[in-house]
mmCIF file of C-alpha atoms in Angstrom:
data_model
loop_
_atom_site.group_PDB
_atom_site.id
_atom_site.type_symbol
_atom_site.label_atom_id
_atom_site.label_comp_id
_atom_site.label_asym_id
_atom_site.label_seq_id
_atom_site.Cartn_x
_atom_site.Cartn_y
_atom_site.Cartn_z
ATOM 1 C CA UNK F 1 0.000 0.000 0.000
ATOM 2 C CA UNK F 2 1.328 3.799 -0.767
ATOM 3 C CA UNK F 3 0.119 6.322 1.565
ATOM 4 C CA UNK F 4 0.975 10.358 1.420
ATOM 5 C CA UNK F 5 0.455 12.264 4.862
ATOM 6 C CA UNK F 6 0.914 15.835 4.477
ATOM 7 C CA UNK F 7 2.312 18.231 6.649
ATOM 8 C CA UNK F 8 2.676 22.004 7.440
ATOM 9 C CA UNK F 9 -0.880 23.183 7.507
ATOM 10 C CA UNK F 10 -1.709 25.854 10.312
ATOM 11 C CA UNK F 11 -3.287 29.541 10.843
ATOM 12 C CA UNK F 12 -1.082 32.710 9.687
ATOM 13 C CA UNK F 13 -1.675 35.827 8.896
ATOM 14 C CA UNK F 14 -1.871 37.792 5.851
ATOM 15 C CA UNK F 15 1.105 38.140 4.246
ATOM 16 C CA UNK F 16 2.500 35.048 5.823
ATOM 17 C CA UNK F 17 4.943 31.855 4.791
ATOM 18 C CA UNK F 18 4.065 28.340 5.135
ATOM 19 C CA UNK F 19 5.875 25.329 4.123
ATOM 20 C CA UNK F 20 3.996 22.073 3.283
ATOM 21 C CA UNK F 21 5.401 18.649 2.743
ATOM 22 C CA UNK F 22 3.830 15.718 1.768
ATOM 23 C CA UNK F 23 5.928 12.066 2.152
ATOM 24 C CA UNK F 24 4.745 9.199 0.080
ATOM 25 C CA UNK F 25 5.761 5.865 1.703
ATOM 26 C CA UNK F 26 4.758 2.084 1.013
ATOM 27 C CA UNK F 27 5.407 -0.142 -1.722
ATOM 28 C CA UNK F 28 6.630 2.313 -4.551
ATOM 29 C CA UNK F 29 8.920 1.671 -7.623
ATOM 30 C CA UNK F 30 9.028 5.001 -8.372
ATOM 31 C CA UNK F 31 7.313 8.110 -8.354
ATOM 32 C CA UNK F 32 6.255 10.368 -11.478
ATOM 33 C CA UNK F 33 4.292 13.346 -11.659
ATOM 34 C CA UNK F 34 3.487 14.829 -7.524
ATOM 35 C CA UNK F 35 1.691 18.040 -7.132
ATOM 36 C CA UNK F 36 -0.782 20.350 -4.350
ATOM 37 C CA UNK F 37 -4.544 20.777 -4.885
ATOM 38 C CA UNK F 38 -6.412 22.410 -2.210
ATOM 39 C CA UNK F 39 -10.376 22.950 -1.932
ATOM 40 C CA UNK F 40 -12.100 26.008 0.003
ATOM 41 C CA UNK F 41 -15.619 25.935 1.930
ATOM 42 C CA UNK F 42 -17.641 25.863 -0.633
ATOM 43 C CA UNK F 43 -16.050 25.534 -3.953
ATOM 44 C CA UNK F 44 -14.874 22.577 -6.240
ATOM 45 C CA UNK F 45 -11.171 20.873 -6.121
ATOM 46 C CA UNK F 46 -8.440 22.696 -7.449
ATOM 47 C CA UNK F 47 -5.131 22.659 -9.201
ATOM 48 C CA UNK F 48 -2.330 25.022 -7.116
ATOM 49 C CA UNK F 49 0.880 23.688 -8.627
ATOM 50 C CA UNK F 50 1.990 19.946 -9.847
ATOM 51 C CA UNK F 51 5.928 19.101 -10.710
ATOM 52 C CA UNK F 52 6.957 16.245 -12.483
ATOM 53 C CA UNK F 53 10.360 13.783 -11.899
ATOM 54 C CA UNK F 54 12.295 15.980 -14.537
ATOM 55 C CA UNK F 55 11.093 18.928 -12.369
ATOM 56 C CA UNK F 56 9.461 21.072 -14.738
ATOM 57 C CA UNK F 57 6.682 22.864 -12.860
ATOM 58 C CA UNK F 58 3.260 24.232 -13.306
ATOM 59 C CA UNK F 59 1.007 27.002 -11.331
ATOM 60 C CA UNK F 60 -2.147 28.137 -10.977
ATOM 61 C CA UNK F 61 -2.427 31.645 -12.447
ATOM 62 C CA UNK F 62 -3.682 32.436 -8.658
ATOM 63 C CA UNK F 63 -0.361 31.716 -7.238
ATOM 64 C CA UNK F 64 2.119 32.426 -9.622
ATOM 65 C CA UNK F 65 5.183 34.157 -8.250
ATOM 66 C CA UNK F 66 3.729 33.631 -4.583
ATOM 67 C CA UNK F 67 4.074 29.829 -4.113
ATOM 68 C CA UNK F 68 7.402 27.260 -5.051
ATOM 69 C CA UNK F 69 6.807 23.381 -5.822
ATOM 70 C CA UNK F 70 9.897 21.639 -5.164
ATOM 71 C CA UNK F 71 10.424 17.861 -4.685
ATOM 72 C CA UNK F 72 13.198 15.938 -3.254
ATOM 73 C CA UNK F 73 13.129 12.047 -5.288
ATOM 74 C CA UNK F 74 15.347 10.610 -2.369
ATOM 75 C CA UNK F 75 13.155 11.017 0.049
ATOM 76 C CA UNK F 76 9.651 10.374 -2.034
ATOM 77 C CA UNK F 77 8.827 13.924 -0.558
ATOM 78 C CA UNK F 78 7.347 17.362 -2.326
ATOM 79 C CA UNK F 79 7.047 20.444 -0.765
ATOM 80 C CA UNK F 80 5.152 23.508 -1.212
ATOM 81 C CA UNK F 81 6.686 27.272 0.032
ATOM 82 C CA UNK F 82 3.796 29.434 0.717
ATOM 83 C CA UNK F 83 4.384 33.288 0.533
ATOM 84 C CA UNK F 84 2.969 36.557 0.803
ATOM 85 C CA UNK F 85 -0.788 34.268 1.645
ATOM 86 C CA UNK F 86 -3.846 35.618 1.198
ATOM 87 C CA UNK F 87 -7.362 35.193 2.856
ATOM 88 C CA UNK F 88 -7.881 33.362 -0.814
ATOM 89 C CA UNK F 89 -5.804 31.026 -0.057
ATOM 90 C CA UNK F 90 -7.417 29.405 3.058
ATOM 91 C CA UNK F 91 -8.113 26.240 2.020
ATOM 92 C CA UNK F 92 -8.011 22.233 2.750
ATOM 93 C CA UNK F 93 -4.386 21.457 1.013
ATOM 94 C CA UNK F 94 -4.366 18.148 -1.002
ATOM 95 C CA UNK F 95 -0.810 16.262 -2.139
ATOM 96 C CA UNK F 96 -1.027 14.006 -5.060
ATOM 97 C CA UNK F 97 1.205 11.122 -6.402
ATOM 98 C CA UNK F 98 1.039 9.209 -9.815
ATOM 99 C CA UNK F 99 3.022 6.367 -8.292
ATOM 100 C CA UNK F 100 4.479 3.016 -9.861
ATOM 101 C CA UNK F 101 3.657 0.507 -7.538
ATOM 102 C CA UNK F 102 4.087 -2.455 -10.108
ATOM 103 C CA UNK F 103 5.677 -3.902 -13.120
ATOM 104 C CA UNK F 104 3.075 -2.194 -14.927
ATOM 105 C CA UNK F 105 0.663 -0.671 -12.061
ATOM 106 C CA UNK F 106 0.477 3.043 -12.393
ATOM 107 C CA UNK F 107 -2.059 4.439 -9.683
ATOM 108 C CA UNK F 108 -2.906 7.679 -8.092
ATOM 109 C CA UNK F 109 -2.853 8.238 -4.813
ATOM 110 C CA UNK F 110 -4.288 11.097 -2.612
ATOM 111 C CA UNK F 111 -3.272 12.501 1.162
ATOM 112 C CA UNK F 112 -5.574 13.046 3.846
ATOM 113 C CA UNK F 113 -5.417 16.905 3.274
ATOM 114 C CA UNK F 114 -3.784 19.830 5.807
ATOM 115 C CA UNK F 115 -5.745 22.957 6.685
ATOM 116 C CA UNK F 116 -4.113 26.325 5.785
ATOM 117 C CA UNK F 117 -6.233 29.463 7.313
ATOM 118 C CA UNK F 118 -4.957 32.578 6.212
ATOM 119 C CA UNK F 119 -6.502 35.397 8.490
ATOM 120 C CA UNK F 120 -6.011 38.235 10.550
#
């Protein structure tokens, strides 16, 4: 089994840093593509940034020059540096791992989610 428990999640204040991480443990072969999604009170699922082994990245337009993906393979871990938040941003935080678990099982796996509240 693969699990992914996330870490980092907490209350700051506008304007404020947080660092999430998110380890992915079990039986893995290797991991490709890991990323954040986070979903507010309210609202659908969404993207925030996803990085893939080569370490290309991609953002959501909403957090462009504000948040850093970063992944370290040796560990199975990814991280996600929070700046300058915003009351937008409070939201349930979701990792994500496409994960070969297999000699040709590819599956997805999801963490439990950490809270980020971003308030004064």
């Amino acid at each position: 089994q693969v699990q992914l428990v996330e870490s980092g999640g907490g209350l700051v204040t506008p304007g404020g840093s947080l660092r999430l991480s998110c380890a992915a443990s079990g039986s893995i072969f290797s991991i490709n593509d890991m990323g954040w999604y986070r979903q507010a009170p309210g609202k659908q699922r969404e993207l925030v940034a996803t990085i893939p082994t080569g370490g290309l990245t991609n953002y959501a337009d909403s957090v462009k020059g504000r948040f850093t993906i970063s992944r370290d393979n040796a560990k199975n871990t990814v991280y996600l540096q929070m700046d300058s938040l915003k009351p937008e941003d409070t939201a349930v935080y979701y990792c994500h791992a496409q994960v070969i678990t297999g000699w040709t099982r590819r599956s997805d796996y999801w963490g439990q989610g950490t809270l980020v509240t971003v308030s004064s």
